[in-house]
Amino acid sequence: MIPQPTAQQALPDETFTLPSDATIGLDDPSAQPIADRFAAQLRTSTGFALPVQEGAGTITLSTSGPDSLGAEGYELRADASGVSITAYTAEGLFRGVTTLRQLLPAKADADSAQDGPWEIAGTTISDSPRYGYRGMMLDVSRHFFTVDQVKRVIDLISLYKVNRLHLHLSDDQGWRIQVDSWPNLTVYGGSKQVGGADGGSYSKAEYAELVQYAADRYITVVPEIDTPGHTNAALASYPELNKGDQAPDLYTETEVGFSSFAIDKDVTYEFLDDVFREVAEQTPGELLHLGGDEAHSTPHSEYLAFVPKAAELVVKHGKRVMGWHEIADGPLPAGTVVQYWGTEDPKAQVLAQKAVEQGATLVLSPANRAYLDMKYDANTELGLDWAGLISVEQSYNWNPATLVPDVPASAIDGVEAPLWTETVDDVSKIEYLVFPRLPGIAELGWSAESALDWSAYRERLAEQGPRWEVLGVNFYRAPEIDWRQELRTRSSSQAVVSSTSCSATVCWCATSLSGASRTSSR
Ligand code: ACM
């Protein structure tokens, strides 16, 4: 099981077997969509009718648990007589059903009818998360991903109890969310992507669909509009946002750090006021991310003047500020969440400490541990290496509580694994870099510190392989893991090369982006 639950005990003489006349019962209408979706999946794989009904069932979902379980905690019991999941909220039931899916045989997730038996070894589980923020970031700017592609990512990360999806919606290479008051952002600024192919963007309706799809899986979308650097797509769309009123060309390569808003122009803040208002209107979550990273073309004094003004506009539109750790060099509004992406760099650590001294909290995305776009080893064809090669063990084997020295545990909101997409242009490539590393970051965010142990984790990770096979996930068969023999022999680096979607663009990226270019600009 991943993430490892807080407490689990075997019931040695008990086995639950899903009977063909099984029912799913619930006592809270807010759990109906959870039960319906779970039943629909099980109907597909088992062929059973699985009616969802009020009251007790063969599998019973109940929100009668105590509030001490918190929003996400749950208790689960599987024995010969049935399965019960008890939580305080529907969200807790969703996490419990996620666990139940992992207790069932992998073939329960199949998209076609399978033979039983559908057995679960008797067990009791009591579970709740260590951290409230367990995220993944997807960069939809360097390469654009359609609504259906992002839904696939949401489906897969929800299996590991991830509860935030940070969407990096703007960068030098493309602007990806409709803004009615500045339409050229998407019409022109979103028209291309890395390598020069056509890009894309989300209409308001499409973005709302994504936000809802994520919410139905208890994942909150955190939108990022990166400022004041990483802004070429916006600068290309509107000349007035530039220092000299001269719009640059669209940019489809992968250098960083060359673009900046004009910090001393009023129109910059009128623009951000409109953008943050429209994005905030589409954001049920509390956080709006204003970027703030790698503003190498913004003089530092101007950067320090800019961030509080941009942050004030986020707050004006009812959201809490989130930003990369560079923003902590200046004053931060109350409630700010600072995202740490340093490695062991003391300067980055000082900024994280400065954030906490101001009352901000931290989400940890150490680039040499949590960046999913780093290569696994020197032979990995996709990805970059400026923060190092990140094996599965390297990505798992760290402690969020002690990563940044001299920061109290209470200041850590959680963890996030970012996937930057300079070299990634389709879902199979996303999957290859995300799996098997993302489940480890999700476990660091969910499981108790005492449960974190690499040698036990790698055994549990091996058990996920057959599940990914059933789900058609193009995961990397990392040699560190004792995958079952048939999984080991299917080389997934071959899968990447032979993938029909290995376009000229991405092959170009994979060979020309040695990582040196990004290193030199960081
Ligand atoms: C970052 O990697 N520039 C946050």
Short mmCIF file of C-alpha atoms and ligand atoms in Angstrom, two decimals:
data_model
loop_
_atom_site.label_atom_id
_atom_site.label_comp_id
_atom_site.label_asym_id
_atom_site.label_seq_id
_atom_site.Cartn_x
_atom_site.Cartn_y
_atom_site.Cartn_z
CA MET A 1 0.00 0.00 0.00
CA ILE A 2 1.20 3.52 -0.82
CA PRO A 3 1.05 5.77 1.09
CA GLN A 4 1.58 3.55 4.13
CA PRO A 5 -1.39 4.04 6.48
CA THR A 6 -0.88 5.39 9.99
CA ALA A 7 -1.91 2.08 11.54
CA GLN A 8 -2.83 -1.25 9.98
CA GLN A 9 -3.47 -4.60 11.57
CA ALA A 10 -4.13 -7.94 9.95
CA LEU A 11 -7.20 -9.97 10.94
CA PRO A 12 -5.48 -13.31 10.35
CA ASP A 13 -8.53 -15.55 10.19
CA GLU A 14 -10.65 -13.25 8.08
CA THR A 15 -10.94 -12.84 4.32
CA PHE A 16 -13.42 -10.61 2.57
CA THR A 17 -14.70 -11.91 -0.76
CA LEU A 18 -16.84 -9.58 -2.85
CA PRO A 19 -19.98 -11.57 -3.68
CA SER A 20 -21.77 -11.20 -7.00
CA ASP A 21 -24.81 -9.70 -5.21
CA ALA A 22 -22.73 -7.15 -3.29
CA THR A 23 -24.15 -3.72 -2.56
CA ILE A 24 -22.56 -0.42 -1.65
CA GLY A 25 -24.29 1.39 1.20
CA LEU A 26 -23.95 4.95 2.44
CA ASP A 27 -25.45 7.15 5.12
CA ASP A 28 -24.56 10.56 3.73
CA PRO A 29 -25.78 11.95 0.39
CA SER A 30 -22.51 13.84 -0.05
CA ALA A 31 -20.79 10.46 -0.45
CA GLN A 32 -23.07 9.46 -3.33
CA PRO A 33 -20.70 10.56 -6.12
CA ILE A 34 -17.83 8.71 -4.42
CA ALA A 35 -19.87 5.52 -4.15
CA ASP A 36 -21.20 5.90 -7.70
CA ARG A 37 -17.74 6.27 -9.24
CA PHE A 38 -16.31 3.38 -7.22
CA ALA A 39 -19.27 1.18 -8.13
CA ALA A 40 -18.97 2.08 -11.80
CA GLN A 41 -15.32 0.98 -11.86
CA LEU A 42 -16.05 -2.26 -10.02
CA ARG A 43 -19.00 -3.03 -12.29
CA THR A 44 -16.67 -2.80 -15.28
CA SER A 45 -14.06 -5.18 -13.88
CA THR A 46 -16.25 -7.60 -11.90
CA GLY A 47 -19.37 -7.62 -14.05
CA PHE A 48 -21.46 -7.45 -10.83
CA ALA A 49 -24.50 -5.15 -10.57
CA LEU A 50 -23.26 -3.41 -7.39
CA PRO A 51 -26.27 -1.22 -6.61
CA VAL A 52 -25.59 1.83 -4.46
CA GLN A 53 -28.16 2.15 -1.68
CA GLU A 54 -28.94 4.11 1.46
CA GLY A 55 -27.96 2.40 4.72
CA ALA A 56 -25.65 -0.53 5.21
CA GLY A 57 -24.25 -2.53 2.29
CA THR A 58 -21.67 -5.20 1.66
CA ILE A 59 -19.33 -2.23 1.50
CA THR A 60 -20.55 0.55 3.76
CA LEU A 61 -19.43 4.18 3.59
CA SER A 62 -20.32 6.24 6.64
CA THR A 63 -19.56 9.75 7.80
CA SER A 64 -20.52 8.87 11.38
CA GLY A 65 -16.86 8.96 12.50
CA PRO A 66 -15.63 11.43 15.13
CA ASP A 67 -14.28 14.86 14.16
CA SER A 68 -10.94 13.75 15.57
CA LEU A 69 -10.47 11.95 12.21
CA GLY A 70 -10.13 15.36 10.59
CA ALA A 71 -11.13 16.15 7.03
CA GLU A 72 -9.09 13.38 5.42
CA GLY A 73 -8.86 10.65 8.06
CA TYR A 74 -10.82 7.41 7.92
CA GLU A 75 -11.09 3.98 9.46
CA LEU A 76 -11.48 0.85 7.39
CA ARG A 77 -12.33 -2.69 8.36
CA ALA A 78 -12.44 -5.63 5.96
CA ASP A 79 -13.55 -8.98 7.35
CA ALA A 80 -15.57 -11.97 6.24
CA SER A 81 -18.85 -10.10 6.70
CA GLY A 82 -18.04 -6.98 4.66
CA VAL A 83 -16.06 -3.78 4.37
CA SER A 84 -16.79 -0.62 6.31
CA ILE A 85 -15.18 2.76 5.81
CA THR A 86 -15.94 5.38 8.42
CA ALA A 87 -14.87 9.01 8.22
CA TYR A 88 -15.93 12.40 9.47
CA THR A 89 -16.30 13.92 5.99
CA ALA A 90 -16.96 12.76 2.44
CA GLU A 91 -13.34 13.63 1.68
CA GLY A 92 -12.23 11.16 4.35
CA LEU A 93 -14.43 8.53 2.70
CA PHE A 94 -12.78 9.27 -0.63
CA ARG A 95 -9.35 8.66 0.90
CA GLY A 96 -10.66 5.43 2.43
CA VAL A 97 -12.08 4.23 -0.90
CA THR A 98 -8.70 5.02 -2.45
CA THR A 99 -7.16 2.66 0.10
CA LEU A 100 -9.82 0.04 -0.61
CA ARG A 101 -8.89 0.13 -4.31
CA GLN A 102 -5.33 -0.78 -3.35
CA LEU A 103 -6.54 -3.60 -1.10
CA LEU A 104 -8.48 -5.16 -3.97
CA PRO A 105 -6.63 -7.15 -6.64
CA ALA A 106 -5.02 -4.93 -9.31
CA LYS A 107 -7.41 -6.26 -11.95
CA ALA A 108 -10.27 -4.47 -10.14
CA ASP A 109 -9.03 -1.33 -11.91
CA ALA A 110 -9.26 -2.95 -15.36
CA ASP A 111 -11.41 -1.41 -18.07
CA SER A 112 -12.87 -4.78 -19.08
CA ALA A 113 -14.49 -7.75 -17.30
CA GLN A 114 -12.06 -9.94 -15.33
CA ASP A 115 -12.39 -13.21 -13.46
CA GLY A 116 -12.58 -13.14 -9.65
CA PRO A 117 -12.24 -14.02 -6.90
CA TRP A 118 -12.28 -10.50 -5.47
CA GLU A 119 -10.60 -11.08 -2.13
CA ILE A 120 -9.14 -8.87 0.54
CA ALA A 121 -7.12 -10.25 3.44
CA GLY A 122 -8.88 -9.25 6.67
CA THR A 123 -7.54 -5.97 8.01
CA THR A 124 -8.25 -2.89 10.08
CA ILE A 125 -6.78 0.45 9.12
CA SER A 126 -6.80 3.77 10.90
CA ASP A 127 -5.34 6.52 8.78
CA SER A 128 -4.88 10.26 8.46
CA PRO A 129 -2.27 12.44 6.74
CA ARG A 130 0.91 13.90 8.18
CA TYR A 131 0.59 17.05 6.02
CA GLY A 132 -2.38 18.87 4.57
CA TYR A 133 -0.67 19.82 1.29
CA ARG A 134 0.41 16.95 -0.96
CA GLY A 135 0.82 18.24 -4.47
CA MET A 136 2.01 17.70 -7.95
CA MET A 137 2.79 20.54 -10.36
CA LEU A 138 2.27 20.21 -14.09
CA ASP A 139 3.90 22.77 -16.40
CA VAL A 140 1.34 23.25 -19.18
CA SER A 141 3.25 26.21 -20.58
CA ARG A 142 6.44 24.73 -22.03
CA HIS A 143 4.23 22.13 -23.64
CA PHE A 144 0.47 22.38 -23.62
CA PHE A 145 -1.65 19.48 -22.39
CA THR A 146 -5.32 19.09 -23.27
CA VAL A 147 -8.13 18.77 -20.76
CA ASP A 148 -8.26 15.02 -21.34
CA GLN A 149 -4.52 14.67 -20.82
CA VAL A 150 -4.67 16.59 -17.54
CA LYS A 151 -7.65 14.46 -16.45
CA ARG A 152 -5.52 11.37 -16.93
CA VAL A 153 -2.86 12.91 -14.66
CA ILE A 154 -5.52 13.75 -12.07
CA ASP A 155 -6.83 10.18 -12.14
CA LEU A 156 -3.38 8.73 -11.59
CA ILE A 157 -2.18 11.07 -8.85
CA SER A 158 -5.45 10.74 -6.94
CA LEU A 159 -4.58 7.04 -6.43
CA TYR A 160 -1.81 8.20 -4.07
CA LYS A 161 -3.94 10.63 -2.05
CA VAL A 162 -2.44 13.71 -3.70
CA ASN A 163 -4.74 16.63 -2.90
CA ARG A 164 -3.30 19.61 -4.82
CA LEU A 165 -2.66 20.05 -8.54
CA HIS A 166 -0.54 23.13 -9.17
CA LEU A 167 -0.90 24.20 -12.81
CA HIS A 168 1.95 26.34 -14.15
CA LEU A 169 -0.26 28.28 -16.55
CA SER A 170 2.08 30.90 -17.95
CA ASP A 171 5.72 31.12 -18.86
CA ASP A 172 7.96 32.44 -21.62
CA GLN A 173 6.75 29.80 -24.07
CA GLY A 174 3.00 30.09 -23.69
CA TRP A 175 -0.01 31.57 -21.89
CA ARG A 176 -2.56 28.85 -21.28
CA ILE A 177 -5.66 30.28 -19.57
CA GLN A 178 -8.30 32.50 -21.13
CA VAL A 179 -8.42 36.05 -19.73
CA ASP A 180 -11.37 37.95 -21.20
CA SER A 181 -9.96 41.39 -20.47
CA TRP A 182 -6.64 40.59 -22.20
CA PRO A 183 -7.68 38.21 -25.00
CA ASN A 184 -4.40 38.30 -26.91
CA LEU A 185 -2.75 36.35 -24.07
CA THR A 186 -4.23 33.13 -25.35
CA VAL A 187 -4.99 34.08 -28.97
CA TYR A 188 -1.34 34.96 -29.62
CA GLY A 189 0.60 34.27 -26.40
CA GLY A 190 -0.69 30.70 -26.21
CA SER A 191 -0.34 29.86 -29.87
CA LYS A 192 3.04 28.08 -29.71
CA GLN A 193 5.04 25.81 -27.43
CA VAL A 194 8.61 24.56 -27.03
CA GLY A 195 10.02 23.48 -30.36
CA GLY A 196 7.72 25.78 -32.33
CA ALA A 197 4.70 23.51 -32.76
CA ASP A 198 1.19 24.85 -32.20
CA GLY A 199 0.39 25.36 -28.52
CA GLY A 200 -3.04 25.81 -27.00
CA SER A 201 -4.90 27.17 -24.03
CA TYR A 202 -7.89 26.46 -21.82
CA SER A 203 -11.10 28.37 -22.44
CA LYS A 204 -12.92 29.36 -19.28
CA ALA A 205 -15.30 26.44 -19.75
CA GLU A 206 -12.46 23.98 -20.22
CA TYR A 207 -10.59 25.28 -17.20
CA ALA A 208 -13.76 25.05 -15.10
CA GLU A 209 -14.16 21.47 -16.29
CA LEU A 210 -10.66 20.65 -15.11
CA VAL A 211 -11.13 22.33 -11.75
CA GLN A 212 -14.36 20.39 -11.23
CA TYR A 213 -12.87 17.09 -12.36
CA ALA A 214 -10.07 17.56 -9.84
CA ALA A 215 -12.50 18.63 -7.10
CA ASP A 216 -14.57 15.49 -7.68
CA ARG A 217 -11.39 13.59 -6.75
CA TYR A 218 -10.71 15.86 -3.77
CA ILE A 219 -7.86 17.63 -5.51
CA THR A 220 -7.70 21.43 -5.37
CA VAL A 221 -6.19 23.19 -8.36
CA VAL A 222 -3.58 25.85 -7.51
CA PRO A 223 -3.19 28.13 -10.54
CA GLU A 224 0.16 29.82 -11.16
CA ILE A 225 0.68 32.98 -13.16
CA ASP A 226 4.45 33.37 -13.11
CA THR A 227 5.70 36.95 -12.51
CA PRO A 228 7.70 39.18 -13.00
CA GLY A 229 10.05 36.92 -15.00
CA HIS A 230 9.04 33.95 -17.14
CA THR A 231 6.69 36.37 -18.88
CA ASN A 232 7.70 36.42 -22.54
CA ALA A 233 4.34 35.07 -23.74
CA ALA A 234 2.51 37.97 -22.07
CA LEU A 235 5.13 40.51 -23.18
CA ALA A 236 4.80 39.26 -26.77
CA SER A 237 1.03 39.64 -26.61
CA TYR A 238 0.91 43.25 -25.35
CA PRO A 239 3.68 45.75 -26.24
CA GLU A 240 2.62 48.10 -23.43
CA LEU A 241 3.75 45.57 -20.80
CA ASN A 242 7.35 46.00 -22.00
CA LYS A 243 9.84 48.57 -20.79
CA GLY A 244 10.30 50.06 -24.25
CA ASP A 245 6.74 49.37 -25.50
CA GLN A 246 8.28 46.95 -27.97
CA ALA A 247 6.84 43.42 -27.96
CA PRO A 248 9.36 40.60 -28.33
CA ASP A 249 8.72 37.64 -30.61
CA LEU A 250 7.13 34.50 -29.29
CA TYR A 251 9.77 32.24 -27.74
CA THR A 252 9.88 28.49 -28.25
CA GLU A 253 13.27 27.53 -26.84
CA THR A 254 14.09 26.67 -23.26
CA GLU A 255 16.44 29.24 -21.73
CA VAL A 256 15.21 30.87 -18.52
CA GLY A 257 15.65 34.28 -16.94
CA PHE A 258 15.54 36.70 -19.89
CA SER A 259 12.05 38.23 -19.58
CA SER A 260 10.59 40.76 -17.16
CA PHE A 261 7.50 42.87 -16.76
CA ALA A 262 8.09 46.63 -16.69
CA ILE A 263 8.08 47.08 -12.93
CA ASP A 264 7.61 50.87 -12.90
CA LYS A 265 4.62 51.04 -15.26
CA ASP A 266 1.07 51.35 -13.94
CA VAL A 267 -0.23 49.18 -16.77
CA THR A 268 1.69 46.21 -15.32
CA TYR A 269 -0.44 46.33 -12.17
CA GLU A 270 -3.66 47.06 -14.11
CA PHE A 271 -2.88 43.93 -16.11
CA LEU A 272 -2.17 41.82 -13.02
CA ASP A 273 -5.28 43.14 -11.29
CA ASP A 274 -7.39 41.89 -14.21
CA VAL A 275 -5.55 38.60 -14.59
CA PHE A 276 -5.60 37.74 -10.90
CA ARG A 277 -9.29 38.73 -10.67
CA GLU A 278 -10.28 36.47 -13.55
CA VAL A 279 -8.11 33.59 -12.41
CA ALA A 280 -9.30 33.97 -8.80
CA GLU A 281 -12.90 33.81 -10.04
CA GLN A 282 -12.11 30.40 -11.46
CA THR A 283 -10.37 29.18 -8.32
CA PRO A 284 -12.39 27.59 -5.51
CA GLY A 285 -9.17 26.90 -3.59
CA GLU A 286 -7.55 29.39 -1.27
CA LEU A 287 -4.22 29.79 -3.05
CA LEU A 288 -3.12 31.71 -6.12
CA HIS A 289 0.55 31.27 -7.07
CA LEU A 290 2.32 34.34 -8.44
CA GLY A 291 5.58 32.63 -9.35
CA GLY A 292 8.46 34.95 -8.52
CA ASP A 293 11.25 32.55 -9.51
CA GLU A 294 14.33 33.23 -11.61
CA ALA A 295 13.59 36.90 -12.30
CA HIS A 296 17.17 37.34 -13.50
CA SER A 297 16.27 40.23 -15.81
CA THR A 298 14.48 42.21 -13.12
CA PRO A 299 16.91 44.39 -11.11
CA HIS A 300 16.70 43.14 -7.53
CA SER A 301 15.55 46.49 -6.11
CA GLU A 302 12.73 46.48 -8.65
CA TYR A 303 11.89 42.86 -7.83
CA LEU A 304 11.61 43.80 -4.15
CA ALA A 305 9.23 46.60 -5.09
CA PHE A 306 7.20 44.40 -7.41
CA VAL A 307 6.41 41.37 -5.25
CA PRO A 308 4.46 43.18 -2.49
CA LYS A 309 2.39 45.02 -5.11
CA ALA A 310 1.59 41.81 -6.99
CA ALA A 311 0.89 40.01 -3.70
CA GLU A 312 -1.50 42.75 -2.65
CA LEU A 313 -3.48 42.19 -5.83
CA VAL A 314 -3.76 38.45 -5.12
CA VAL A 315 -5.04 39.26 -1.63
CA LYS A 316 -7.43 41.88 -3.05
CA HIS A 317 -9.10 39.14 -5.05
CA GLY A 318 -9.64 36.99 -1.99
CA LYS A 319 -6.77 34.53 -2.34
CA ARG A 320 -3.75 33.66 -0.26
CA VAL A 321 -0.43 34.20 -1.98
CA MET A 322 1.74 31.28 -2.97
CA GLY A 323 5.12 31.88 -4.59
CA TRP A 324 8.55 30.33 -5.17
CA HIS A 325 11.01 30.94 -2.34
CA GLU A 326 12.63 33.98 -3.96
CA ILE A 327 9.59 36.06 -2.93
CA ALA A 328 10.62 35.75 0.73
CA ASP A 329 13.42 38.29 0.29
CA GLY A 330 10.81 41.01 0.80
CA PRO A 331 7.73 41.45 2.96
CA LEU A 332 4.97 38.86 2.54
CA PRO A 333 1.29 39.25 3.32
CA ALA A 334 -0.23 37.16 6.12
CA GLY A 335 -1.10 33.65 5.04
CA THR A 336 1.55 33.38 2.31
CA VAL A 337 2.75 29.92 1.32
CA VAL A 338 6.33 29.83 0.09
CA GLN A 339 7.38 26.99 -2.18
CA TYR A 340 10.96 25.92 -1.53
CA TRP A 341 12.68 24.59 -4.64
CA GLY A 342 16.29 24.78 -3.43
CA THR A 343 18.72 21.95 -3.18
CA GLU A 344 21.30 22.23 -0.42
CA ASP A 345 21.96 25.82 -1.39
CA PRO A 346 22.31 27.91 1.80
CA LYS A 347 20.98 31.02 0.05
CA ALA A 348 17.72 29.27 -0.74
CA GLN A 349 17.55 27.93 2.81
CA VAL A 350 18.01 31.44 4.19
CA LEU A 351 15.05 32.61 2.08
CA ALA A 352 12.90 29.75 3.39
CA GLN A 353 13.89 30.68 6.94
CA LYS A 354 13.12 34.32 6.19
CA ALA A 355 9.68 33.27 4.97
CA VAL A 356 8.96 31.39 8.18
CA GLU A 357 10.24 34.26 10.35
CA GLN A 358 7.58 36.39 8.63
CA GLY A 359 4.86 33.89 9.50
CA ALA A 360 4.65 32.20 6.11
CA THR A 361 4.42 28.44 5.77
CA LEU A 362 6.40 26.21 3.41
CA VAL A 363 5.62 23.68 0.72
CA LEU A 364 8.74 21.66 -0.02
CA SER A 365 9.80 20.86 -3.58
CA PRO A 366 13.56 20.37 -3.28
CA ALA A 367 14.75 20.28 -6.88
CA ASN A 368 17.28 17.49 -6.27
CA ARG A 369 14.59 15.27 -4.70
CA ALA A 370 11.12 16.24 -5.84
CA TYR A 371 11.60 17.55 -9.40
CA LEU A 372 10.01 14.90 -11.58
CA ASP A 373 11.62 16.28 -14.72
CA MET A 374 15.13 15.34 -13.61
CA LYS A 375 16.53 12.24 -15.29
CA TYR A 376 16.62 9.01 -13.28
CA ASP A 377 20.16 8.27 -14.38
CA ALA A 378 22.60 9.29 -17.10
CA ASN A 379 20.82 7.05 -19.62
CA THR A 380 17.34 8.50 -19.18
CA GLU A 381 16.32 9.94 -22.52
CA LEU A 382 13.73 12.40 -21.27
CA GLY A 383 14.22 15.10 -18.71
CA LEU A 384 16.93 17.47 -17.55
CA ASP A 385 19.77 17.10 -15.08
CA TRP A 386 20.66 20.57 -13.78
CA ALA A 387 19.52 19.61 -10.24
CA GLY A 388 21.10 16.18 -10.45
CA LEU A 389 20.06 12.69 -11.42
CA ILE A 390 17.17 11.58 -9.22
CA SER A 391 16.84 7.86 -8.66
CA VAL A 392 13.71 6.49 -7.02
CA GLU A 393 15.61 6.20 -3.75
CA GLN A 394 16.94 9.76 -3.96
CA SER A 395 13.43 11.08 -4.53
CA TYR A 396 12.03 9.15 -1.54
CA ASN A 397 14.81 9.22 1.00
CA TRP A 398 14.46 12.61 2.70
CA ASN A 399 12.55 14.04 5.59
CA PRO A 400 10.33 17.07 5.05
CA ALA A 401 10.67 17.97 8.74
CA THR A 402 14.44 18.42 8.60
CA LEU A 403 15.05 19.47 4.98
CA VAL A 404 15.40 23.17 5.77
CA PRO A 405 17.45 23.69 8.94
CA ASP A 406 16.04 25.75 11.80
CA VAL A 407 12.44 25.68 10.65
CA PRO A 408 9.79 24.40 13.08
CA ALA A 409 7.66 21.43 12.04
CA SER A 410 4.56 23.59 12.34
CA ALA A 411 5.79 25.75 9.45
CA ILE A 412 5.68 22.89 6.94
CA ASP A 413 2.39 22.63 5.01
CA GLY A 414 3.59 19.70 2.97
CA VAL A 415 5.31 18.63 -0.21
CA GLU A 416 4.90 19.02 -3.94
CA ALA A 417 6.51 17.24 -6.88
CA PRO A 418 6.80 19.53 -9.94
CA LEU A 419 6.97 18.29 -13.51
CA TRP A 420 8.49 20.90 -15.83
CA THR A 421 7.84 19.98 -19.43
CA GLU A 422 10.68 21.25 -21.60
CA THR A 423 11.25 17.66 -22.81
CA VAL A 424 7.77 16.28 -22.27
CA ASP A 425 5.02 16.58 -24.86
CA ASP A 426 2.59 13.75 -24.29
CA VAL A 427 1.01 11.71 -21.55
CA SER A 428 3.19 8.64 -21.97
CA LYS A 429 6.25 10.82 -21.32
CA ILE A 430 4.55 12.43 -18.33
CA GLU A 431 3.86 8.96 -16.95
CA TYR A 432 7.42 7.83 -17.53
CA LEU A 433 8.86 10.63 -15.38
CA VAL A 434 6.07 10.69 -12.78
CA PHE A 435 5.97 6.94 -12.13
CA PRO A 436 7.46 5.54 -10.03
CA ARG A 437 8.71 8.71 -8.26
CA LEU A 438 5.46 10.55 -7.51
CA PRO A 439 4.05 7.89 -5.14
CA GLY A 440 7.14 8.33 -2.95
CA ILE A 441 6.64 12.08 -2.62
CA ALA A 442 2.95 11.43 -1.92
CA GLU A 443 3.98 9.04 0.85
CA LEU A 444 6.35 11.63 2.36
CA GLY A 445 3.36 13.94 2.50
CA TRP A 446 0.88 11.45 3.92
CA SER A 447 2.59 8.81 6.05
CA ALA A 448 3.92 9.16 9.58
CA GLU A 449 7.63 9.89 9.88
CA SER A 450 8.10 6.55 11.65
CA ALA A 451 6.74 4.68 8.59
CA LEU A 452 9.29 6.11 6.17
CA ASP A 453 11.83 3.45 5.38
CA TRP A 454 13.38 2.94 1.96
CA SER A 455 13.85 -0.83 2.13
CA ALA A 456 10.23 -1.42 3.13
CA TYR A 457 9.01 1.20 0.68
CA ARG A 458 10.74 -0.39 -2.32
CA GLU A 459 8.91 -3.66 -1.59
CA ARG A 460 5.59 -1.87 -1.47
CA LEU A 461 6.46 0.08 -4.61
CA ALA A 462 7.13 -3.15 -6.49
CA GLU A 463 3.53 -4.16 -5.79
CA GLN A 464 2.28 -1.09 -7.64
CA GLY A 465 3.77 -2.33 -10.92
CA PRO A 466 0.93 -4.71 -11.78
CA ARG A 467 -1.57 -1.94 -10.99
CA TRP A 468 0.14 0.39 -13.45
CA GLU A 469 0.17 -2.38 -16.03
CA VAL A 470 -3.61 -2.73 -15.65
CA LEU A 471 -4.04 1.04 -15.95
CA GLY A 472 -1.74 1.24 -18.97
CA VAL A 473 0.73 3.54 -17.22
CA ASN A 474 4.05 3.91 -19.04
CA PHE A 475 6.15 3.73 -15.87
CA TYR A 476 9.93 3.52 -15.66
CA ARG A 477 11.00 0.01 -14.61
CA ALA A 478 13.68 1.40 -12.30
CA PRO A 479 16.38 -1.23 -11.70
CA GLU A 480 16.39 -0.35 -7.98
CA ILE A 481 13.00 -2.01 -7.61
CA ASP A 482 12.35 -5.76 -7.67
CA TRP A 483 9.52 -5.60 -10.16
CA ARG A 484 7.91 -8.90 -11.02
CA GLN A 485 9.86 -10.65 -13.74
CA GLU A 486 7.42 -9.90 -16.55
CA LEU A 487 7.46 -6.20 -15.67
CA ARG A 488 11.24 -6.14 -15.51
CA THR A 489 11.76 -7.57 -18.96
CA ARG A 490 9.55 -5.02 -20.64
CA SER A 491 12.01 -2.19 -21.05
CA SER A 492 10.28 1.10 -20.67
CA SER A 493 13.12 3.12 -22.15
CA GLN A 494 12.30 1.18 -25.27
CA ALA A 495 8.70 2.16 -24.78
CA VAL A 496 9.67 5.81 -24.84
CA VAL A 497 11.76 5.51 -27.98
CA SER A 498 9.20 3.49 -29.87
CA SER A 499 6.29 5.62 -28.76
CA THR A 500 4.55 6.91 -31.88
CA SER A 501 4.39 10.31 -30.26
CA CYS A 502 8.15 10.73 -29.92
CA SER A 503 7.98 13.75 -32.18
CA ALA A 504 10.94 15.44 -33.77
CA THR A 505 10.39 18.26 -31.29
CA VAL A 506 10.96 16.16 -28.25
CA CYS A 507 13.83 14.19 -29.66
CA TRP A 508 15.42 17.54 -30.37
CA CYS A 509 14.81 18.58 -26.77
CA ALA A 510 16.15 15.40 -25.31
CA THR A 511 19.41 15.69 -27.17
CA SER A 512 19.98 19.41 -27.09
CA LEU A 513 18.96 20.05 -23.50
CA SER A 514 21.89 18.63 -21.66
CA GLY A 515 20.81 20.72 -18.71
CA ALA A 516 23.83 22.97 -18.94
CA SER A 517 21.72 25.83 -20.24
CA ARG A 518 19.44 25.79 -17.24
CA THR A 519 22.32 25.38 -14.83
CA SER A 520 24.06 28.41 -16.24
CA SER A 521 21.02 30.59 -15.70
CA ARG A 522 20.34 29.53 -12.15
C1 ACM B 1 11.86 26.83 -10.72
O1 ACM B 1 12.30 25.69 -10.92
N1 ACM B 1 12.28 27.84 -11.45
C2 ACM B 1 10.89 27.10 -9.68
#
